[in-house]
N, C-alpha and C. Protein backbone atom coordinates (compact mmCIF):
# COMPACT_ATOMS: atom_id res chain seq x y z
N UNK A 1 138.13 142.03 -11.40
CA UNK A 1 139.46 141.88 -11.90
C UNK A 1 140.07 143.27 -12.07
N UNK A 2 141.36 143.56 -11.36
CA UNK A 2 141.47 144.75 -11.47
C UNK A 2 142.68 144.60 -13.32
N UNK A 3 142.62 145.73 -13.69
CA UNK A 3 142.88 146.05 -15.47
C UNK A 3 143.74 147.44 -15.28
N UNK A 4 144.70 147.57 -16.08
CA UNK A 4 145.35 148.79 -16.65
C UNK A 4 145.12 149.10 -17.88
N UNK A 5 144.12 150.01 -17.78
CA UNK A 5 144.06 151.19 -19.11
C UNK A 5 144.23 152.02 -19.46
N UNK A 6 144.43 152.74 -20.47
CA UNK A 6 144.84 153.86 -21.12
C UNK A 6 143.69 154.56 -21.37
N UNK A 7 143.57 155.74 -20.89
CA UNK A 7 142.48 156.30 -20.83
C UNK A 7 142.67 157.79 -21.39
N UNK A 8 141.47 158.81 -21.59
CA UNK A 8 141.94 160.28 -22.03
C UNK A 8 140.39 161.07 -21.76
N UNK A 9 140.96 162.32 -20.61
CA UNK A 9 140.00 162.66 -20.46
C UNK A 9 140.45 164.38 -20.59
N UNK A 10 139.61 165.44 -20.43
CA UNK A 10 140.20 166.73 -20.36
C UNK A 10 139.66 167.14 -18.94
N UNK A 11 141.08 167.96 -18.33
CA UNK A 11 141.24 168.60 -17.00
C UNK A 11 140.76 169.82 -16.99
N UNK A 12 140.83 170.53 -15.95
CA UNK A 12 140.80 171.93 -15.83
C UNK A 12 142.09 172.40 -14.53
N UNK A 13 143.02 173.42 -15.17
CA UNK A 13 143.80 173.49 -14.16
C UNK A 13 143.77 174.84 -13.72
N UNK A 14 143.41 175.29 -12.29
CA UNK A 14 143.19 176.57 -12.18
C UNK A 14 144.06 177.74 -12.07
N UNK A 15 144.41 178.83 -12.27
CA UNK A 15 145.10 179.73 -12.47
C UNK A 15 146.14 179.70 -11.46
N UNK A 16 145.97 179.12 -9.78
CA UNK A 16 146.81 179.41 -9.02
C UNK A 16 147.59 178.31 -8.74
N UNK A 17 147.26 177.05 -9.71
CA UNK A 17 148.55 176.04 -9.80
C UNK A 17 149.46 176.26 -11.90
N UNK A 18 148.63 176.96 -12.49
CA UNK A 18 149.68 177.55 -13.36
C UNK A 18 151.56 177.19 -13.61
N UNK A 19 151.79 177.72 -12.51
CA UNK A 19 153.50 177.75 -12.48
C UNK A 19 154.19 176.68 -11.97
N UNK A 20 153.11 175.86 -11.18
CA UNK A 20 154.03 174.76 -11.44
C UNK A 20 154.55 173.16 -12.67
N UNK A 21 154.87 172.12 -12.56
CA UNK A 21 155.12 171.58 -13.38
C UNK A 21 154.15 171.01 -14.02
N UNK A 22 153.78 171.08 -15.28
CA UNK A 22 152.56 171.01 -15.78
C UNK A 22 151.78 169.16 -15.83
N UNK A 23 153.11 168.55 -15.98
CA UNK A 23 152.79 167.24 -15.51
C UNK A 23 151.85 166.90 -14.27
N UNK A 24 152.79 167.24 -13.41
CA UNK A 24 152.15 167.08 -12.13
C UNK A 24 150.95 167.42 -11.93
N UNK A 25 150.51 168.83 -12.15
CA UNK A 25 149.45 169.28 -11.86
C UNK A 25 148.16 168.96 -12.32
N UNK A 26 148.50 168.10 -13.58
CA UNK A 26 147.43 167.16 -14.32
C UNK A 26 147.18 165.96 -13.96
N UNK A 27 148.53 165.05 -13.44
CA UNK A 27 148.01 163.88 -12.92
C UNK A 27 147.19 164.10 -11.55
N UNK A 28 147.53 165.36 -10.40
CA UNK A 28 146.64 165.65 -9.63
C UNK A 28 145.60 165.61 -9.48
N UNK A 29 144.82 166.64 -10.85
CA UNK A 29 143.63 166.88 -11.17
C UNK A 29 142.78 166.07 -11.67
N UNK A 30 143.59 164.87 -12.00
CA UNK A 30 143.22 163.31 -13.36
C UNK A 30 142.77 162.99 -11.76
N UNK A 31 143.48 162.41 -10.47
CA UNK A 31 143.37 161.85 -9.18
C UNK A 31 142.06 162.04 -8.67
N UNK A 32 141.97 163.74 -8.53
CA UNK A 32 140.94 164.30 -7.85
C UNK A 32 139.53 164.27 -8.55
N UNK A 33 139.48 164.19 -9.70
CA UNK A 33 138.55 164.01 -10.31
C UNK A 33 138.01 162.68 -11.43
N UNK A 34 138.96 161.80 -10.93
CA UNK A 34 138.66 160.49 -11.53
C UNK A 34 138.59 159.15 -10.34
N UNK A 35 139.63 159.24 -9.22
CA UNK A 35 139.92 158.09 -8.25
C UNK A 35 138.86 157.83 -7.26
N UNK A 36 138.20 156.65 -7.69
CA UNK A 36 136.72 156.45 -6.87
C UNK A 36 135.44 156.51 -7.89
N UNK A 37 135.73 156.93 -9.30
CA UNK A 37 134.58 157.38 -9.61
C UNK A 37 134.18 155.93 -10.36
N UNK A 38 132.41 155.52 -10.47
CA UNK A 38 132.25 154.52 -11.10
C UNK A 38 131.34 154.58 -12.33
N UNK A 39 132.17 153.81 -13.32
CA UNK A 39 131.47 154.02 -14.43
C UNK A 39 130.77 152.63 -15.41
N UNK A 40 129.83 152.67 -15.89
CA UNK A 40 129.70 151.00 -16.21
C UNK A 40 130.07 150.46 -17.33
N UNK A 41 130.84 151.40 -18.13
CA UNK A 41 131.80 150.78 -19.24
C UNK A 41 133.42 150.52 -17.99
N UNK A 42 133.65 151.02 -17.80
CA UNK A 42 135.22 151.03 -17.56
C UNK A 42 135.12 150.72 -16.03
N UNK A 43 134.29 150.53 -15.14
CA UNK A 43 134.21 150.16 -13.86
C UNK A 43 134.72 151.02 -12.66
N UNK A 44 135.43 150.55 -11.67
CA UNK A 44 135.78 151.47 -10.92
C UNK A 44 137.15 152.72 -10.65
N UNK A 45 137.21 153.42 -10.36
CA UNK A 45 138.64 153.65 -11.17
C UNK A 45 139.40 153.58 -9.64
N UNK A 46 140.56 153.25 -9.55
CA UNK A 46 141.09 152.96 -8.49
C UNK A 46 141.93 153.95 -7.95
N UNK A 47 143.36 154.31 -9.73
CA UNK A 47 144.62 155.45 -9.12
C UNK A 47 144.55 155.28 -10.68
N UNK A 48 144.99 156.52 -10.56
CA UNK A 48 145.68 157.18 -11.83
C UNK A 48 147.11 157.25 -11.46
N UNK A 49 147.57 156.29 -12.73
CA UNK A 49 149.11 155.62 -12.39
C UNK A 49 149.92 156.55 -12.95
N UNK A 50 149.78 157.09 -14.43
CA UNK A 50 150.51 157.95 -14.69
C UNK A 50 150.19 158.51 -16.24
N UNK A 51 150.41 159.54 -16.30
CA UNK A 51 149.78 160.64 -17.26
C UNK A 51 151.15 160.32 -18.34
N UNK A 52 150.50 159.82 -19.59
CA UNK A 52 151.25 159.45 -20.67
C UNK A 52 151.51 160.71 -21.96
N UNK A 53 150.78 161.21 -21.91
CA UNK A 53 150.03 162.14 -22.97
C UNK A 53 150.02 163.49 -22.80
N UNK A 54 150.50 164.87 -22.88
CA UNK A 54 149.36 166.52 -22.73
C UNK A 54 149.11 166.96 -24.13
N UNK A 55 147.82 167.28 -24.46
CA UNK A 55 147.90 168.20 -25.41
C UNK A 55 146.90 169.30 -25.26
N UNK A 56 147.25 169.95 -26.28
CA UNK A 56 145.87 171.20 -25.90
C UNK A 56 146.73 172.43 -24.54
N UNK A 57 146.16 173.01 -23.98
CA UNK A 57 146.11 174.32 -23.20
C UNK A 57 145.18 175.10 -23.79
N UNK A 58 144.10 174.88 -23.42
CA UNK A 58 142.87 175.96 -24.04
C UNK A 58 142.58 177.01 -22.84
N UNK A 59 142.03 178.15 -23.45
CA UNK A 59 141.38 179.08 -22.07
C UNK A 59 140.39 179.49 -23.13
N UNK A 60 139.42 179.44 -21.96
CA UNK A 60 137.86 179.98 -22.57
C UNK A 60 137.76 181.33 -22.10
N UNK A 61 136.63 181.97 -22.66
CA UNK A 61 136.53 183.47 -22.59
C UNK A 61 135.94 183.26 -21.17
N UNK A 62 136.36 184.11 -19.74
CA UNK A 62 135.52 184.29 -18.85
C UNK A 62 136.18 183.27 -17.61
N UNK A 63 137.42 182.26 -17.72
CA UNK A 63 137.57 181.41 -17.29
C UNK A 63 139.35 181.46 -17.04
N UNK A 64 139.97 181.87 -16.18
CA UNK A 64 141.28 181.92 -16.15
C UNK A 64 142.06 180.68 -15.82
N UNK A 65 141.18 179.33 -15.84
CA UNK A 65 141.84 178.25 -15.97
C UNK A 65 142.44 177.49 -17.40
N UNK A 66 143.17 176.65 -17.16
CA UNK A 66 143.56 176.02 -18.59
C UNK A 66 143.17 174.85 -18.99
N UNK A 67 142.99 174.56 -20.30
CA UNK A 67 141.95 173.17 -20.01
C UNK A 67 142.84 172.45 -20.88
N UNK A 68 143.45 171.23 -20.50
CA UNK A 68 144.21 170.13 -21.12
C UNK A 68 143.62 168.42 -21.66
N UNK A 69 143.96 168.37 -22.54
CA UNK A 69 143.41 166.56 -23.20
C UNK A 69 144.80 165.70 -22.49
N UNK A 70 144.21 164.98 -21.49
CA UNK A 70 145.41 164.28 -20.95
C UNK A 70 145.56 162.78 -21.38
N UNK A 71 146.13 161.67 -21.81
CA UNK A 71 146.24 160.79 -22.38
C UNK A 71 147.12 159.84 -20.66
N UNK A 72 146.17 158.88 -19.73
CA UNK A 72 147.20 158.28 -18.87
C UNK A 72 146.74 157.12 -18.31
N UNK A 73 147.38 156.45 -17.79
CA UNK A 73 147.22 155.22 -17.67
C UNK A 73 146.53 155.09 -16.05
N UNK A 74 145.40 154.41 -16.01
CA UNK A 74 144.79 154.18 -15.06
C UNK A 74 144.95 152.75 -14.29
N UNK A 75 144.26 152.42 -13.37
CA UNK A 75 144.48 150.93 -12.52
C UNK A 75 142.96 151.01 -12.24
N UNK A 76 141.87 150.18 -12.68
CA UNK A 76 140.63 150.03 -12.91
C UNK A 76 140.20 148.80 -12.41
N UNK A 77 139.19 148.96 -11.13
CA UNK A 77 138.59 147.12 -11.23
C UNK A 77 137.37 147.64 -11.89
N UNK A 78 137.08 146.14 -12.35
CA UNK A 78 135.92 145.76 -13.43
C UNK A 78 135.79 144.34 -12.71
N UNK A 79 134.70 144.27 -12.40
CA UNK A 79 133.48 143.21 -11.49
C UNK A 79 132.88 142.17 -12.89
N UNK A 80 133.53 141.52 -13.18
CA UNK A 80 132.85 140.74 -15.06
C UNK A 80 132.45 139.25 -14.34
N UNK A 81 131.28 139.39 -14.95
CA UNK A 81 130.09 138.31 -14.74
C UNK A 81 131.17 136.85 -14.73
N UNK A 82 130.69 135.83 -14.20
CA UNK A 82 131.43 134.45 -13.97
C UNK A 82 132.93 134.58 -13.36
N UNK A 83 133.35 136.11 -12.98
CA UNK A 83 134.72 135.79 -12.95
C UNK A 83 134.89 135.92 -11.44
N UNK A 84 136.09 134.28 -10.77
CA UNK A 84 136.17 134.38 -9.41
C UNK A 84 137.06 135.50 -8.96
N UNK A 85 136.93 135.37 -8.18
CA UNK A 85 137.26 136.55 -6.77
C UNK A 85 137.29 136.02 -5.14
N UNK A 86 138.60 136.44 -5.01
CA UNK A 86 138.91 136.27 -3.28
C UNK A 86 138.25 137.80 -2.90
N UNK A 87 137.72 138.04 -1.59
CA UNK A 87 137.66 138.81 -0.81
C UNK A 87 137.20 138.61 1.18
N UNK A 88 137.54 139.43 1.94
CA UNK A 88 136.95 139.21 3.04
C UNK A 88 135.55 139.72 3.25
N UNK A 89 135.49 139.27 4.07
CA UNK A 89 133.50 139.17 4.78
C UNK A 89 134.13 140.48 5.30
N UNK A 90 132.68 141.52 5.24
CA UNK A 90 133.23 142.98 6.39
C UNK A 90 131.85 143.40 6.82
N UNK A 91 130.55 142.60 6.38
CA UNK A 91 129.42 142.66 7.56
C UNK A 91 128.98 141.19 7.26
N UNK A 92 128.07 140.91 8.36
CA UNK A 92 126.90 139.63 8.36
C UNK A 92 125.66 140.11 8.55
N UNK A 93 124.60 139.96 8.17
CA UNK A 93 123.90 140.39 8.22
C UNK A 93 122.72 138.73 8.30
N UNK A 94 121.64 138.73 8.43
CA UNK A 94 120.65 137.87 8.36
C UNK A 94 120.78 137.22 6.79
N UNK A 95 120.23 138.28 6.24
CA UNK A 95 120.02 137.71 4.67
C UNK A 95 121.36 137.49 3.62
N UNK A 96 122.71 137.32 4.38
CA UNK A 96 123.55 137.07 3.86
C UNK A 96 124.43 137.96 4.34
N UNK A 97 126.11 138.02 3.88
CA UNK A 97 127.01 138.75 4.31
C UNK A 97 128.05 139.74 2.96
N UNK A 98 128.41 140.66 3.35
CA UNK A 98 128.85 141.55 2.21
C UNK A 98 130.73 141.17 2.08
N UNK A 99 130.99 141.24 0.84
CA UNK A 99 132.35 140.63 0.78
C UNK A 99 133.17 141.75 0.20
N UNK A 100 134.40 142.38 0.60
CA UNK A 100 134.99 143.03 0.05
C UNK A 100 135.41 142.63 -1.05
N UNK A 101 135.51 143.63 -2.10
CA UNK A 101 136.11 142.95 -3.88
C UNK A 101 137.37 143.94 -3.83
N UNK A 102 137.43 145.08 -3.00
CA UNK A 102 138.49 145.98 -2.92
C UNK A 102 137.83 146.71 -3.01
N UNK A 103 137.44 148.17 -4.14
CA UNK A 103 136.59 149.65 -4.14
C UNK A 103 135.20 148.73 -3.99
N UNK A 104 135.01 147.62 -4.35
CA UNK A 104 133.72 147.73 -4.39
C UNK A 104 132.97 146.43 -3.23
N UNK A 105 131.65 146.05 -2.87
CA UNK A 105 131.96 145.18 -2.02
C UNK A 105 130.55 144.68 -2.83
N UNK A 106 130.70 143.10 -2.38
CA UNK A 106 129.49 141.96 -3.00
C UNK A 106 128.49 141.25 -1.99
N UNK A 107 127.45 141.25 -2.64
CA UNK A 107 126.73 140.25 -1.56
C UNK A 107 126.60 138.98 -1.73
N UNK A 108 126.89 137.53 -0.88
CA UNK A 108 126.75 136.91 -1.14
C UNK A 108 125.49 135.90 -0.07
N UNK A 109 124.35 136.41 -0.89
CA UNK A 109 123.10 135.67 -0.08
C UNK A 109 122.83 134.48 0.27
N UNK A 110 122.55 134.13 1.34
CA UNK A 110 122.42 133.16 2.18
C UNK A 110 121.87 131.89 1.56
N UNK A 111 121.40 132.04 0.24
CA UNK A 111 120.92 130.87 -0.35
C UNK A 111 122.14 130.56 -1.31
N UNK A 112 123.23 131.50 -1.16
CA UNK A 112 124.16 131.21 -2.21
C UNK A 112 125.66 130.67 -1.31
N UNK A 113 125.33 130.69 -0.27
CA UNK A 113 126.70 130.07 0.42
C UNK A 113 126.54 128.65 0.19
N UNK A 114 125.68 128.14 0.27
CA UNK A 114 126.66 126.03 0.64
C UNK A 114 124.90 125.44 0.13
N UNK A 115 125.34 123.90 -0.18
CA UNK A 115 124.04 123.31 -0.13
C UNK A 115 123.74 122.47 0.89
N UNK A 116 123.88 123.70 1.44
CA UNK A 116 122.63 123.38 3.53
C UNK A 116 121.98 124.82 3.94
N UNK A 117 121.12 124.24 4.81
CA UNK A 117 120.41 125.55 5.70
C UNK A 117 121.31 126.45 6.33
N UNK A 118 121.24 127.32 6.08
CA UNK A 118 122.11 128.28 6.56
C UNK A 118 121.34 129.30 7.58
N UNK A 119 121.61 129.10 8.71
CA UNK A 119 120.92 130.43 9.80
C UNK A 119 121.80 131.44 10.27
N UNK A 120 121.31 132.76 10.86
CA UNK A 120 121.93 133.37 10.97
C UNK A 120 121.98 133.12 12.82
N UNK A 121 123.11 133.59 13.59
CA UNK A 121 123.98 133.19 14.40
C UNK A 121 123.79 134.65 15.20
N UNK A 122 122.55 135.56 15.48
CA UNK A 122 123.04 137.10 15.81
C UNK A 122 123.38 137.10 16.77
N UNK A 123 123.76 136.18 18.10
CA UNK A 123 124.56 136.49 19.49
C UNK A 123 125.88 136.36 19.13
N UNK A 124 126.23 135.88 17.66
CA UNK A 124 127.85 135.21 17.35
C UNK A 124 128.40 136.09 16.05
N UNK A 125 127.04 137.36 15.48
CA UNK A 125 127.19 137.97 14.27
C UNK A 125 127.59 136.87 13.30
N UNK A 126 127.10 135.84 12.96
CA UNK A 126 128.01 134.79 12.07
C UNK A 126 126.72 134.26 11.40
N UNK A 127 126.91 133.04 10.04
CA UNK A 127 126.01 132.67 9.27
C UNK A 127 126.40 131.16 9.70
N UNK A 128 125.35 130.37 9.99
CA UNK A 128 126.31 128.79 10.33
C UNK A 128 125.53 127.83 9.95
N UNK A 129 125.92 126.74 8.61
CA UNK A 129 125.00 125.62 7.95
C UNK A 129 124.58 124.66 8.88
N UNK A 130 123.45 124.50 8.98
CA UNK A 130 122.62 123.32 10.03
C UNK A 130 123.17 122.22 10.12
N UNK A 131 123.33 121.53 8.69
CA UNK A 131 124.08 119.86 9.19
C UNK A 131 125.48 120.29 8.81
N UNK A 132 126.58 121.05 8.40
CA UNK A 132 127.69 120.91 8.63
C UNK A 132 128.57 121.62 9.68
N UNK A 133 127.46 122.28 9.92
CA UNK A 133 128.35 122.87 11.10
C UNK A 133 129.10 124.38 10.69
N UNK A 134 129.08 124.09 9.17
CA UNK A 134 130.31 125.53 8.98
C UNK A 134 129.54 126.79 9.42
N UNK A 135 130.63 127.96 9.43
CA UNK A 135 130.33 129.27 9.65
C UNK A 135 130.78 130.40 9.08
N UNK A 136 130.21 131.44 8.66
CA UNK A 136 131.08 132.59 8.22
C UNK A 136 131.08 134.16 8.98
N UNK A 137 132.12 134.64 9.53
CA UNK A 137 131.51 135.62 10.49
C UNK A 137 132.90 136.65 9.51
N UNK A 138 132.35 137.66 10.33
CA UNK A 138 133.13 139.12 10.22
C UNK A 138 134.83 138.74 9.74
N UNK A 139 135.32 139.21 9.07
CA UNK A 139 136.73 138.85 8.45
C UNK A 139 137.59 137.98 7.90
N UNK A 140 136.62 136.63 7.63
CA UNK A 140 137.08 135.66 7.05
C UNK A 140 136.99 135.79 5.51
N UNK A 141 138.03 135.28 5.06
CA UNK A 141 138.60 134.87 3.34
C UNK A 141 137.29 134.11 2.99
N UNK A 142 136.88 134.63 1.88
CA UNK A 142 136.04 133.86 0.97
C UNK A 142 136.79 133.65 -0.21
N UNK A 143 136.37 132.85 -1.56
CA UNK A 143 136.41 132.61 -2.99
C UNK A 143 135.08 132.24 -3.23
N UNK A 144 134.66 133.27 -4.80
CA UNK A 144 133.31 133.47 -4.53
C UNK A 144 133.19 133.87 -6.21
N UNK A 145 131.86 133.28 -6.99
CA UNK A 145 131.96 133.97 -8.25
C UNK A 145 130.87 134.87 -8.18
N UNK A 146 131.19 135.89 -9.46
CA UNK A 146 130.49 137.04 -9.50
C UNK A 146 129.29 136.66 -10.98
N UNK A 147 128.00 136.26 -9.86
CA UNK A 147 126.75 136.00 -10.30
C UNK A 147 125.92 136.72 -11.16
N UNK A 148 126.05 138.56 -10.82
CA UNK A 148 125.25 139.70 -10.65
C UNK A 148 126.33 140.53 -10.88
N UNK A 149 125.52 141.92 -11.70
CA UNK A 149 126.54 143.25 -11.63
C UNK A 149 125.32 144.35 -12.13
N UNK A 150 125.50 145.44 -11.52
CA UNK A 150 124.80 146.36 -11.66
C UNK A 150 125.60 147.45 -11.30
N UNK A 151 126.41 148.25 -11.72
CA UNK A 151 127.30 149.92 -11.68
C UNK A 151 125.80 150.76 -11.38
N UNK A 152 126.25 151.75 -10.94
CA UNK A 152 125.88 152.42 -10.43
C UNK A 152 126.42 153.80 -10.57
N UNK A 153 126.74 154.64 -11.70
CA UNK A 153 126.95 155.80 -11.61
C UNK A 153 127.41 157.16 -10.98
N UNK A 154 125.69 157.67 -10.55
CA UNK A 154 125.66 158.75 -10.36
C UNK A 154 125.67 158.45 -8.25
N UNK A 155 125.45 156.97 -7.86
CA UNK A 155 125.60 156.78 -6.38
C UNK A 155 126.17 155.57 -6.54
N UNK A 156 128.30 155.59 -6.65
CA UNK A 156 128.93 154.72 -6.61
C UNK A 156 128.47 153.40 -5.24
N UNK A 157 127.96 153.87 -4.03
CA UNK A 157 127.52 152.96 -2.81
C UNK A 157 126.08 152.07 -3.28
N UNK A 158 125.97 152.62 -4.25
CA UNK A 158 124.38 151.49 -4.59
C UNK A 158 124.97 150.94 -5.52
N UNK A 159 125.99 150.62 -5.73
CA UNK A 159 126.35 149.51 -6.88
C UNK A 159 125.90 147.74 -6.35
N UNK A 160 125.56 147.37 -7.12
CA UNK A 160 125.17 145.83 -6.96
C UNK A 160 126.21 145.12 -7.26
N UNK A 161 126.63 143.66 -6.72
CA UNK A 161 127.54 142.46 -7.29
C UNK A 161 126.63 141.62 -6.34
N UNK A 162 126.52 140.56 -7.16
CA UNK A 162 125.95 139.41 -6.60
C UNK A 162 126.95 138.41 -6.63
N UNK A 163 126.75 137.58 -5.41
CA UNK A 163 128.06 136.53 -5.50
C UNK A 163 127.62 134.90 -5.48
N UNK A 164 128.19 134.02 -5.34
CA UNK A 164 127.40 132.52 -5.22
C UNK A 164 128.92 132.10 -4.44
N UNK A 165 128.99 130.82 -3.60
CA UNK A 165 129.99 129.79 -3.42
C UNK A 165 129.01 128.75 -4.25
N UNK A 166 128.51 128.76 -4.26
CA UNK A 166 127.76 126.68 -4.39
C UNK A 166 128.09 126.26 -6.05
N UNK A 167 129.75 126.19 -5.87
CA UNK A 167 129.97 125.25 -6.65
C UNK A 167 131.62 125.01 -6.40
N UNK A 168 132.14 123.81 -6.74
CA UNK A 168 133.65 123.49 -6.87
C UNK A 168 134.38 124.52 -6.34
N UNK A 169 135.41 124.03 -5.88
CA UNK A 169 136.38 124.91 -5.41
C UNK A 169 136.01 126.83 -5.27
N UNK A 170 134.47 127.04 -4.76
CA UNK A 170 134.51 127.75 -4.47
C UNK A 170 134.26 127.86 -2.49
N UNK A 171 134.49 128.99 -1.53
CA UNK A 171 133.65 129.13 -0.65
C UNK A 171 134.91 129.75 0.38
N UNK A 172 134.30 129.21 1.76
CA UNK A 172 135.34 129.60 3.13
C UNK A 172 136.76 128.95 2.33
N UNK A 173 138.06 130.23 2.52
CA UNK A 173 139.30 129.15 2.42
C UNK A 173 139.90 128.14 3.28
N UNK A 174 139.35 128.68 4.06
CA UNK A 174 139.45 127.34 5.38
C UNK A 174 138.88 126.07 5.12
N UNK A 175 137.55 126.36 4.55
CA UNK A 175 137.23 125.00 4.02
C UNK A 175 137.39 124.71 2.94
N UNK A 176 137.98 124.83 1.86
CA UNK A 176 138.89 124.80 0.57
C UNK A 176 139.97 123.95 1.57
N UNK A 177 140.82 124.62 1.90
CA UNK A 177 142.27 124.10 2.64
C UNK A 177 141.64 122.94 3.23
N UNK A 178 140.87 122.62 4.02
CA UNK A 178 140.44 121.51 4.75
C UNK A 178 139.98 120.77 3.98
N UNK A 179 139.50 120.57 2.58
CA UNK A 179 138.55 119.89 1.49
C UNK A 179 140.38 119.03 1.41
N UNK A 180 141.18 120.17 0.85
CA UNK A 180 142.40 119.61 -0.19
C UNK A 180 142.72 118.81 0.53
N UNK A 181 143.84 119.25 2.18
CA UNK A 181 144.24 118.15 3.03
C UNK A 181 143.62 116.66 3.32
N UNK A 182 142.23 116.71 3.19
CA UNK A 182 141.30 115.29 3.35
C UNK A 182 141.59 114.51 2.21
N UNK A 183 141.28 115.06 0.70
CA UNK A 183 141.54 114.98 -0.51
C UNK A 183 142.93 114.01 -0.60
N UNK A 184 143.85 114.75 -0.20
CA UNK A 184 145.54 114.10 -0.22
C UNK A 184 145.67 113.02 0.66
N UNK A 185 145.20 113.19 1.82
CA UNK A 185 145.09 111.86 2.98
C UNK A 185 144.26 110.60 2.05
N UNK A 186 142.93 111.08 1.45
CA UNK A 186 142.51 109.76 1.35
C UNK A 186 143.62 109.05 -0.50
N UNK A 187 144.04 109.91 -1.06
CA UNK A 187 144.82 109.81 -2.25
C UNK A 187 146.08 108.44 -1.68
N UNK A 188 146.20 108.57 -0.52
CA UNK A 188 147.49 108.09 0.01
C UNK A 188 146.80 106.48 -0.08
């Protein structure tokens, strides 16, 4: 779920951006040293939207930079246990396929797509259930809940999310859309 927070961290601004506008040069430095980074209280950080706050201008002995307490508002996803999520498929793999969440991406293992056998398809790169026929390959829309979470720190790419379809209105949107339309036909 991506979140807007208010956040406060201290910069360092180096001597040869000085003269320009001091705003700017902090939300820069907030960018360069916060956008991407993952943390497991506050999750991923996405953009630093905008710097609410300056206080401080410190210089340390030995150090011709200036060091500021910046007070600004961030755009943060946070991956929270049970909560659904759309994303696309962007590999397949045998033991399941990885789903984009946006910064971060999920796995959703092959025992967690549908309640059927699910094989993998490697002349077709695709995952495809034995008695229904369905399939999931490279770029298709999922809805998918988030099973698993594990942040990852100090190596944002080893972060864990575990995902499931096998339940209600979760899975392919194609087959969501195809569930509803049947749904309304037989209603009639």
């Amino acid at each position: 779920m991506y979140k807007e927070m208010r956040l406060v961290d201290t910069v360092r601004i180096p001597p040869g951006k000085l003269g320009s506008k001091t705003e700017d040069v902090i939300k820069e430095a907030l960018e360069e040293k916060l956008e991407g980074r993952v943390d497991k209280t506050l999750g991923s950080i996405v953009a630093v939207t905008k710097v609410v706050g300056i206080e401080g201008g410190r210089i340390l002995a030995g150090d011709g930079g200036v060091y500021y307490t910046a007070t600004f508002d961030a755009l943060v996803y946070v991956p929270e246990m049970q909560g659904i999520t759309e994303g696309n498929i962007v590999e397949v793999a045998e033991f399941g396929a990885f789903v984009c969440l946006g910064p971060l991406d999920g796995l959703l293992h092959v025992s967690q797509i549908a309640d059927d056998y699910i094989s993998y398809d490697e002349k077709n790169a695709r995952l495809v259930g034995k008695e229904s026929g369905k399939s999931l390959a490279e770029g298709d829309s999922v809805r998918a809940r988030i099973v698993a979470v594990s942040l990852n720190e100090h190596e944002p790419r080893e972060s864990k999310i575990g995902l499931t379809m096998r339940q209600t209105a979760l899975g392919k949107l194609e087959w969501l859309e195809e569930m509803r339309k049947k749904e309304a036909e037989e209603a009639k």
